[in-house]
PDB file of C-alpha atoms in Angstrom:
ATOM      1  CA  UNK W   1      54.478 107.311  90.601  1.00 44.00           C
ATOM      2  CA  UNK W   2      57.212 105.495  88.665  1.00 62.00           C
ATOM      3  CA  UNK W   3      56.550 101.880  89.620  1.00 75.00           C
ATOM      4  CA  UNK W   4      53.928  99.500  88.258  1.00 88.00           C
ATOM      5  CA  UNK W   5      52.079  96.889  90.236  1.00 92.00           C
ATOM      6  CA  UNK W   6      52.559  93.312  89.076  1.00 94.00           C
ATOM      7  CA  UNK W   7      49.154  92.970  87.423  1.00 95.00           C
ATOM      8  CA  UNK W   8      49.656  96.095  85.342  1.00 96.00           C
ATOM      9  CA  UNK W   9      53.147  94.986  84.325  1.00 97.00           C
ATOM     10  CA  UNK W  10      51.910  91.523  83.327  1.00 97.00           C
ATOM     11  CA  UNK W  11      49.194  93.015  81.114  1.00 97.00           C
ATOM     12  CA  UNK W  12      51.655  95.446  79.554  1.00 98.00           C
ATOM     13  CA  UNK W  13      54.143  92.684  78.703  1.00 98.00           C
ATOM     14  CA  UNK W  14      51.448  90.758  76.843  1.00 98.00           C
ATOM     15  CA  UNK W  15      49.975  93.809  75.110  1.00 98.00           C
ATOM     16  CA  UNK W  16      53.244  95.337  73.950  1.00 98.00           C
ATOM     17  CA  UNK W  17      54.483  91.970  72.701  1.00 98.00           C
ATOM     18  CA  UNK W  18      51.253  91.676  70.708  1.00 98.00           C
ATOM     19  CA  UNK W  19      51.904  95.075  69.169  1.00 98.00           C
ATOM     20  CA  UNK W  20      55.496  94.069  68.424  1.00 98.00           C
ATOM     21  CA  UNK W  21      54.249  90.971  66.595  1.00 98.00           C
ATOM     22  CA  UNK W  22      51.839  93.026  64.499  1.00 98.00           C
ATOM     23  CA  UNK W  23      54.573  95.472  63.538  1.00 98.00           C
ATOM     24  CA  UNK W  24      56.952  92.620  62.702  1.00 98.00           C
ATOM     25  CA  UNK W  25      54.359  91.074  60.397  1.00 98.00           C
ATOM     26  CA  UNK W  26      53.802  94.424  58.694  1.00 98.00           C
ATOM     27  CA  UNK W  27      57.527  95.032  58.209  1.00 98.00           C
ATOM     28  CA  UNK W  28      58.480  91.546  57.039  1.00 98.00           C
ATOM     29  CA  UNK W  29      61.248  89.271  58.341  1.00 98.00           C
ATOM     30  CA  UNK W  30      64.066  90.755  56.274  1.00 98.00           C
ATOM     31  CA  UNK W  31      63.323  94.407  57.022  1.00 98.00           C
ATOM     32  CA  UNK W  32      66.075  96.416  58.677  1.00 97.00           C
ATOM     33  CA  UNK W  33      65.512  97.779  62.178  1.00 97.00           C
ATOM     34  CA  UNK W  34      66.601 101.436  62.092  1.00 95.00           C
ATOM     35  CA  UNK W  35      66.950 101.751  65.866  1.00 93.00           C
ATOM     36  CA  UNK W  36      68.903  98.472  66.150  1.00 91.00           C
ATOM     37  CA  UNK W  37      71.048  98.695  62.999  1.00 90.00           C
ATOM     38  CA  UNK W  38      72.694  95.281  63.333  1.00 91.00           C
ATOM     39  CA  UNK W  39      69.331  93.508  63.304  1.00 96.00           C
ATOM     40  CA  UNK W  40      66.632  92.470  60.893  1.00 98.00           C
ATOM     41  CA  UNK W  41      63.045  92.039  62.049  1.00 98.00           C
ATOM     42  CA  UNK W  42      63.676  88.281  62.222  1.00 98.00           C
ATOM     43  CA  UNK W  43      66.553  88.890  64.628  1.00 98.00           C
ATOM     44  CA  UNK W  44      64.321  91.146  66.726  1.00 98.00           C
ATOM     45  CA  UNK W  45      61.491  88.627  66.945  1.00 98.00           C
ATOM     46  CA  UNK W  46      63.889  85.819  67.806  1.00 98.00           C
ATOM     47  CA  UNK W  47      65.553  87.876  70.544  1.00 98.00           C
ATOM     48  CA  UNK W  48      62.321  88.916  72.253  1.00 98.00           C
ATOM     49  CA  UNK W  49      60.673  85.497  72.097  1.00 98.00           C
ATOM     50  CA  UNK W  50      63.786  83.702  73.300  1.00 98.00           C
ATOM     51  CA  UNK W  51      64.330  86.194  76.112  1.00 98.00           C
ATOM     52  CA  UNK W  52      60.765  85.846  77.389  1.00 98.00           C
ATOM     53  CA  UNK W  53      61.009  82.047  77.439  1.00 98.00           C
ATOM     54  CA  UNK W  54      64.454  82.224  79.072  1.00 98.00           C
ATOM     55  CA  UNK W  55      63.299  84.583  81.827  1.00 98.00           C
ATOM     56  CA  UNK W  56      60.165  82.514  82.397  1.00 98.00           C
ATOM     57  CA  UNK W  57      62.324  79.465  83.058  1.00 98.00           C
ATOM     58  CA  UNK W  58      64.440  81.372  85.580  1.00 98.00           C
ATOM     59  CA  UNK W  59      61.328  82.387  87.512  1.00 98.00           C
ATOM     60  CA  UNK W  60      59.543  79.041  87.165  1.00 98.00           C
ATOM     61  CA  UNK W  61      62.579  77.164  88.481  1.00 97.00           C
ATOM     62  CA  UNK W  62      63.300  79.826  91.142  1.00 98.00           C
ATOM     63  CA  UNK W  63      66.946  79.915  90.087  1.00 98.00           C
ATOM     64  CA  UNK W  64      69.194  81.597  92.635  1.00 98.00           C
ATOM     65  CA  UNK W  65      72.613  80.472  91.363  1.00 97.00           C
ATOM     66  CA  UNK W  66      73.763  82.266  88.186  1.00 96.00           C
ATOM     67  CA  UNK W  67      75.752  79.197  87.167  1.00 97.00           C
ATOM     68  CA  UNK W  68      72.421  77.388  86.815  1.00 97.00           C
ATOM     69  CA  UNK W  69      70.858  79.859  84.375  1.00 97.00           C
ATOM     70  CA  UNK W  70      69.226  78.212  81.326  1.00 97.00           C
ATOM     71  CA  UNK W  71      71.610  77.423  78.481  1.00 95.00           C
ATOM     72  CA  UNK W  72      69.120  76.337  75.816  1.00 95.00           C
ATOM     73  CA  UNK W  73      67.083  78.925  73.962  1.00 97.00           C
ATOM     74  CA  UNK W  74      63.645  78.569  72.425  1.00 97.00           C
ATOM     75  CA  UNK W  75      63.677  78.022  68.668  1.00 98.00           C
ATOM     76  CA  UNK W  76      62.167  80.633  66.369  1.00 98.00           C
ATOM     77  CA  UNK W  77      59.670  78.984  63.997  1.00 98.00           C
ATOM     78  CA  UNK W  78      60.931  78.896  60.421  1.00 97.00           C
ATOM     79  CA  UNK W  79      57.575  80.095  59.116  1.00 98.00           C
ATOM     80  CA  UNK W  80      57.049  83.829  59.814  1.00 97.00           C
ATOM     81  CA  UNK W  81      53.333  83.107  59.789  1.00 97.00           C
ATOM     82  CA  UNK W  82      53.821  81.351  63.126  1.00 98.00           C
ATOM     83  CA  UNK W  83      55.728  84.173  64.795  1.00 98.00           C
ATOM     84  CA  UNK W  84      52.721  86.001  66.194  1.00 97.00           C
ATOM     85  CA  UNK W  85      51.534  82.888  68.031  1.00 98.00           C
ATOM     86  CA  UNK W  86      55.059  82.080  69.178  1.00 98.00           C
ATOM     87  CA  UNK W  87      55.572  85.569  70.593  1.00 98.00           C
ATOM     88  CA  UNK W  88      52.153  85.539  72.238  1.00 98.00           C
ATOM     89  CA  UNK W  89      52.913  82.253  73.966  1.00 98.00           C
ATOM     90  CA  UNK W  90      56.305  83.545  75.127  1.00 98.00           C
ATOM     91  CA  UNK W  91      54.813  86.740  76.526  1.00 98.00           C
ATOM     92  CA  UNK W  92      51.989  84.920  78.295  1.00 98.00           C
ATOM     93  CA  UNK W  93      54.401  82.386  79.754  1.00 98.00           C
ATOM     94  CA  UNK W  94      56.686  85.026  81.249  1.00 98.00           C
ATOM     95  CA  UNK W  95      53.741  87.101  82.490  1.00 98.00           C
ATOM     96  CA  UNK W  96      52.239  84.059  84.193  1.00 98.00           C
ATOM     97  CA  UNK W  97      55.597  83.228  85.786  1.00 98.00           C
ATOM     98  CA  UNK W  98      55.440  86.449  87.801  1.00 97.00           C
ATOM     99  CA  UNK W  99      52.929  85.083  90.279  1.00 94.00           C
ATOM    100  CA  UNK W 100      52.491  86.333  93.815  1.00 91.00           C
ATOM    101  CA  UNK W 101      54.484  83.317  94.995  1.00 93.00           C
ATOM    102  CA  UNK W 102      57.364  84.251  92.698  1.00 95.00           C
ATOM    103  CA  UNK W 103      57.728  87.632  94.369  1.00 93.00           C
ATOM    104  CA  UNK W 104      58.031  85.948  97.756  1.00 90.00           C
ATOM    105  CA  UNK W 105      60.665  83.473  96.570  1.00 95.00           C
ATOM    106  CA  UNK W 106      64.419  84.052  96.270  1.00 96.00           C
ATOM    107  CA  UNK W 107      65.456  84.417  92.617  1.00 97.00           C
ATOM    108  CA  UNK W 108      68.750  85.573  91.095  1.00 97.00           C
ATOM    109  CA  UNK W 109      68.818  89.316  90.332  1.00 97.00           C
ATOM    110  CA  UNK W 110      71.273  89.974  87.510  1.00 96.00           C
ATOM    111  CA  UNK W 111      71.556  93.670  88.401  1.00 95.00           C
ATOM    112  CA  UNK W 112      72.795  92.928  91.900  1.00 94.00           C
ATOM    113  CA  UNK W 113      70.720  95.783  93.307  1.00 94.00           C
ATOM    114  CA  UNK W 114      68.132  95.993  96.080  1.00 93.00           C
ATOM    115  CA  UNK W 115      65.249  94.599  94.038  1.00 94.00           C
ATOM    116  CA  UNK W 116      63.978  91.067  94.420  1.00 94.00           C
ATOM    117  CA  UNK W 117      64.788  88.741  91.556  1.00 96.00           C
ATOM    118  CA  UNK W 118      61.180  88.660  90.384  1.00 96.00           C
ATOM    119  CA  UNK W 119      60.949  92.461  90.454  1.00 96.00           C
ATOM    120  CA  UNK W 120      64.131  92.777  88.410  1.00 96.00           C
ATOM    121  CA  UNK W 121      63.123  90.221  85.785  1.00 98.00           C
ATOM    122  CA  UNK W 122      59.551  91.474  85.480  1.00 97.00           C
ATOM    123  CA  UNK W 123      60.667  95.004  84.685  1.00 97.00           C
ATOM    124  CA  UNK W 124      63.380  93.677  82.369  1.00 97.00           C
ATOM    125  CA  UNK W 125      60.761  91.646  80.487  1.00 98.00           C
ATOM    126  CA  UNK W 126      58.533  94.684  80.226  1.00 98.00           C
ATOM    127  CA  UNK W 127      61.456  96.671  78.864  1.00 97.00           C
ATOM    128  CA  UNK W 128      62.059  94.002  76.219  1.00 97.00           C
ATOM    129  CA  UNK W 129      58.453  94.147  75.042  1.00 98.00           C
ATOM    130  CA  UNK W 130      58.119  97.933  75.080  1.00 98.00           C
ATOM    131  CA  UNK W 131      61.462  99.168  73.743  1.00 97.00           C
ATOM    132  CA  UNK W 132      61.782  96.441  71.138  1.00 98.00           C
ATOM    133  CA  UNK W 133      58.144  97.023  70.296  1.00 98.00           C
ATOM    134  CA  UNK W 134      59.188 100.534  69.313  1.00 97.00           C
ATOM    135  CA  UNK W 135      62.028  99.035  67.257  1.00 97.00           C
ATOM    136  CA  UNK W 136      59.542  96.840  65.384  1.00 98.00           C
ATOM    137  CA  UNK W 137      57.176  99.768  64.856  1.00 98.00           C
ATOM    138  CA  UNK W 138      60.055 101.810  63.410  1.00 96.00           C
ATOM    139  CA  UNK W 139      60.897  98.967  61.032  1.00 98.00           C
ATOM    140  CA  UNK W 140      57.280  98.932  59.851  1.00 98.00           C
ATOM    141  CA  UNK W 141      57.016 102.730  59.747  1.00 97.00           C
ATOM    142  CA  UNK W 142      54.157 102.579  62.246  1.00 96.00           C
ATOM    143  CA  UNK W 143      53.482 104.779  65.261  1.00 94.00           C
ATOM    144  CA  UNK W 144      54.208 103.391  68.719  1.00 93.00           C
ATOM    145  CA  UNK W 145      52.378 104.431  71.856  1.00 95.00           C
ATOM    146  CA  UNK W 146      53.669 103.812  75.378  1.00 97.00           C
ATOM    147  CA  UNK W 147      51.466 104.576  78.371  1.00 97.00           C
ATOM    148  CA  UNK W 148      52.956 107.306  80.557  1.00 97.00           C
ATOM    149  CA  UNK W 149      53.089 105.132  83.673  1.00 96.00           C
ATOM    150  CA  UNK W 150      54.745 102.277  81.783  1.00 97.00           C
ATOM    151  CA  UNK W 151      57.317 104.654  80.302  1.00 98.00           C
ATOM    152  CA  UNK W 152      57.985 106.133  83.744  1.00 97.00           C
ATOM    153  CA  UNK W 153      58.554 102.700  85.271  1.00 97.00           C
ATOM    154  CA  UNK W 154      61.014 101.870  82.506  1.00 97.00           C
ATOM    155  CA  UNK W 155      62.909 105.136  82.981  1.00 97.00           C
ATOM    156  CA  UNK W 156      63.381 104.187  86.624  1.00 97.00           C
ATOM    157  CA  UNK W 157      64.498 100.726  85.572  1.00 96.00           C
ATOM    158  CA  UNK W 158      66.952 102.222  83.079  1.00 97.00           C
ATOM    159  CA  UNK W 159      68.539 104.378  85.768  1.00 97.00           C
ATOM    160  CA  UNK W 160      68.621 101.493  88.235  1.00 96.00           C
ATOM    161  CA  UNK W 161      70.571  99.461  85.701  1.00 96.00           C
ATOM    162  CA  UNK W 162      73.039 102.283  84.997  1.00 96.00           C
ATOM    163  CA  UNK W 163      73.766 102.698  88.708  1.00 96.00           C
ATOM    164  CA  UNK W 164      73.759  98.996  89.624  1.00 95.00           C
ATOM    165  CA  UNK W 165      76.751  96.950  90.822  1.00 94.00           C
ATOM    166  CA  UNK W 166      76.489  94.841  87.668  1.00 95.00           C
ATOM    167  CA  UNK W 167      76.814  97.866  85.379  1.00 95.00           C
ATOM    168  CA  UNK W 168      79.959  98.889  87.255  1.00 92.00           C
ATOM    169  CA  UNK W 169      81.432  95.419  86.716  1.00 92.00           C
ATOM    170  CA  UNK W 170      80.369  94.795  83.129  1.00 92.00           C
ATOM    171  CA  UNK W 171      80.358  98.321  81.699  1.00 94.00           C
ATOM    172  CA  UNK W 172      83.233  99.918  83.581  1.00 94.00           C
ATOM    173  CA  UNK W 173      83.912 102.475  80.836  1.00 95.00           C
ATOM    174  CA  UNK W 174      80.335 103.755  80.985  1.00 96.00           C
ATOM    175  CA  UNK W 175      80.289 103.749  84.777  1.00 96.00           C
ATOM    176  CA  UNK W 176      83.493 105.796  84.817  1.00 96.00           C
ATOM    177  CA  UNK W 177      82.199 108.260  82.216  1.00 97.00           C
ATOM    178  CA  UNK W 178      79.092 109.109  84.226  1.00 97.00           C
ATOM    179  CA  UNK W 179      81.063 109.824  87.379  1.00 97.00           C
ATOM    180  CA  UNK W 180      81.590 113.513  88.002  1.00 97.00           C
ATOM    181  CA  UNK W 181      82.152 116.272  90.505  1.00 97.00           C
ATOM    182  CA  UNK W 182      78.575 117.113  91.370  1.00 97.00           C
ATOM    183  CA  UNK W 183      77.032 117.800  87.948  1.00 98.00           C
ATOM    184  CA  UNK W 184      73.268 117.372  88.029  1.00 98.00           C
ATOM    185  CA  UNK W 185      70.638 116.402  85.480  1.00 98.00           C
ATOM    186  CA  UNK W 186      66.870 116.576  85.825  1.00 98.00           C
ATOM    187  CA  UNK W 187      64.642 114.420  83.637  1.00 98.00           C
ATOM    188  CA  UNK W 188      61.111 115.711  84.068  1.00 98.00           C
ATOM    189  CA  UNK W 189      58.057 114.031  82.574  1.00 97.00           C
ATOM    190  CA  UNK W 190      55.267 116.462  81.823  1.00 96.00           C
ATOM    191  CA  UNK W 191      52.690 113.703  82.291  1.00 94.00           C
ATOM    192  CA  UNK W 192      54.181 111.721  85.182  1.00 92.00           C
ATOM    193  CA  UNK W 193      57.386 111.342  87.195  1.00 90.00           C
ATOM    194  CA  UNK W 194      60.726 113.063  87.697  1.00 97.00           C
ATOM    195  CA  UNK W 195      64.283 111.777  87.971  1.00 98.00           C
ATOM    196  CA  UNK W 196      67.170 113.771  89.466  1.00 98.00           C
ATOM    197  CA  UNK W 197      70.700 112.535  88.685  1.00 98.00           C
ATOM    198  CA  UNK W 198      73.909 113.595  90.406  1.00 98.00           C
ATOM    199  CA  UNK W 199      77.312 112.683  88.995  1.00 98.00           C
ATOM    200  CA  UNK W 200      79.549 112.079  92.013  1.00 97.00           C
ATOM    201  CA  UNK W 201      83.203 110.974  92.148  1.00 97.00           C
ATOM    202  CA  UNK W 202      82.173 107.590  93.540  1.00 95.00           C
ATOM    203  CA  UNK W 203      79.479 107.079  90.912  1.00 96.00           C
ATOM    204  CA  UNK W 204      76.245 108.476  89.533  1.00 97.00           C
ATOM    205  CA  UNK W 205      73.157 108.437  91.762  1.00 97.00           C
ATOM    206  CA  UNK W 206      69.518 109.225  91.069  1.00 98.00           C
ATOM    207  CA  UNK W 207      66.354 109.958  93.007  1.00 96.00           C
ATOM    208  CA  UNK W 208      62.710 110.159  91.878  1.00 96.00           C
ATOM    209  CA  UNK W 209      62.303 113.848  92.629  1.00 96.00           C
ATOM    210  CA  UNK W 210      62.485 117.365  91.217  1.00 97.00           C
ATOM    211  CA  UNK W 211      65.379 119.696  92.010  1.00 96.00           C
ATOM    212  CA  UNK W 212      67.219 122.575  90.406  1.00 97.00           C
ATOM    213  CA  UNK W 213      69.798 121.044  88.059  1.00 98.00           C
ATOM    214  CA  UNK W 214      72.553 122.010  85.644  1.00 98.00           C
ATOM    215  CA  UNK W 215      70.357 120.755  82.824  1.00 98.00           C
ATOM    216  CA  UNK W 216      66.659 119.911  82.757  1.00 98.00           C
ATOM    217  CA  UNK W 217      65.206 117.738  80.009  1.00 97.00           C
ATOM    218  CA  UNK W 218      61.419 117.773  80.016  1.00 97.00           C
ATOM    219  CA  UNK W 219      58.718 116.214  77.882  1.00 96.00           C
ATOM    220  CA  UNK W 220      56.260 113.315  77.818  1.00 96.00           C
ATOM    221  CA  UNK W 221      57.471 110.186  79.630  1.00 97.00           C
ATOM    222  CA  UNK W 222      57.409 108.225  76.369  1.00 97.00           C
ATOM    223  CA  UNK W 223      59.730 110.738  74.726  1.00 96.00           C
ATOM    224  CA  UNK W 224      62.086 110.759  77.707  1.00 97.00           C
ATOM    225  CA  UNK W 225      62.270 106.960  77.716  1.00 97.00           C
ATOM    226  CA  UNK W 226      62.963 106.762  73.991  1.00 96.00           C
ATOM    227  CA  UNK W 227      65.600 109.478  74.270  1.00 96.00           C
ATOM    228  CA  UNK W 228      67.311 107.806  77.231  1.00 97.00           C
ATOM    229  CA  UNK W 229      67.328 104.460  75.394  1.00 96.00           C
ATOM    230  CA  UNK W 230      68.572 106.244  72.258  1.00 94.00           C
ATOM    231  CA  UNK W 231      65.548 105.406  70.131  1.00 94.00           C
ATOM    232  CA  UNK W 232      64.957 109.118  69.591  1.00 92.00           C
ATOM    233  CA  UNK W 233      67.433 111.953  69.199  1.00 90.00           C
ATOM    234  CA  UNK W 234      67.631 114.726  71.751  1.00 90.00           C
ATOM    235  CA  UNK W 235      67.732 117.101  68.788  1.00 86.00           C
ATOM    236  CA  UNK W 236      64.429 115.869  67.354  1.00 84.00           C
ATOM    237  CA  UNK W 237      62.368 118.328  69.382  1.00 79.00           C
ATOM    238  CA  UNK W 238      59.438 118.560  66.967  1.00 78.00           C
ATOM    239  CA  UNK W 239      58.784 114.811  67.040  1.00 76.00           C
ATOM    240  CA  UNK W 240      59.417 114.258  70.740  1.00 83.00           C
ATOM    241  CA  UNK W 241      58.052 117.415  72.344  1.00 90.00           C
ATOM    242  CA  UNK W 242      61.183 117.608  74.485  1.00 94.00           C
ATOM    243  CA  UNK W 243      62.657 120.858  75.786  1.00 95.00           C
ATOM    244  CA  UNK W 244      66.128 121.322  77.246  1.00 96.00           C
ATOM    245  CA  UNK W 245      67.030 124.061  79.715  1.00 96.00           C
ATOM    246  CA  UNK W 246      70.612 124.603  80.853  1.00 97.00           C
ATOM    247  CA  UNK W 247      73.778 122.760  79.843  1.00 97.00           C
ATOM    248  CA  UNK W 248      72.693 120.653  76.862  1.00 96.00           C
ATOM    249  CA  UNK W 249      76.221 119.254  76.492  1.00 97.00           C
ATOM    250  CA  UNK W 250      75.806 117.636  79.901  1.00 98.00           C
ATOM    251  CA  UNK W 251      72.680 115.848  78.697  1.00 97.00           C
ATOM    252  CA  UNK W 252      74.417 114.802  75.475  1.00 96.00           C
ATOM    253  CA  UNK W 253      77.371 113.448  77.446  1.00 97.00           C
ATOM    254  CA  UNK W 254      75.009 111.339  79.573  1.00 98.00           C
ATOM    255  CA  UNK W 255      73.271 109.911  76.511  1.00 97.00           C
ATOM    256  CA  UNK W 256      76.536 109.277  74.655  1.00 96.00           C
ATOM    257  CA  UNK W 257      77.912 107.236  77.560  1.00 96.00           C
ATOM    258  CA  UNK W 258      74.895 105.218  78.703  1.00 95.00           C
ATOM    259  CA  UNK W 259      73.931 103.223  75.647  1.00 81.00           C
ATOM    260  CA  UNK W 260      73.014  99.576  76.021  1.00 70.00           C
ATOM    261  CA  UNK W 261      73.879  97.121  73.280  1.00 57.00           C
ATOM    262  CA  UNK W 262      71.388  97.034  70.413  1.00 45.00           C
ATOM    263  CA  UNK W 263      69.756  94.006  71.956  1.00 42.00           C
TER     264      UNK W 263
END
């Protein structure tokens, strides 16, 4: 099971944003974010709050035309004491936007894949809260916990993005690098889910299944997610509980060529 139902995703967006806010308060606005080196905690808070409000507007207005996407961003309060409330309101607004009606309505999907617009944006919002929640926890030197099913859903989302038409258009160098001649990678969660990747000449593909592969990376879903999103090192086996069997250079090549921007 690597997909979340809407109610679970809505709750997770709110909860992980709450945890992010607590970590941000503990770290302080000027603290560096080790896993997003160009950012301070203030930058992180601003990004997540603005993104949640921006996505909420897309869903609320049922925007289908990308030329009509919102151009104004929510303003981060000057007083860090107000950030927790501001983030909470942003998270609740975007969670509420993903109503049953929203999933039935046409909405622009920025990935250009088979998902509905609401499905795409809901998982993207969850990713913002969870992965950047880990960033904030790292800045505050606090532990971060991600539920296995949430982590699994975000691994699937990560792979959907890497193999989407939009990635091919906007990140052509990455898309080219992960093409291949049949090399295979297996990401296997010891608590839930499996993802089999094949590097083909026409592009990388993936399926939620287990097969024999050139390299198998296994461990808890949280560790796999944080490794795939480059928040944890593949070499940090003691901290992540990850094991690698087979061609480790193949796994390293995948990770080296599939990084998103820090934000």
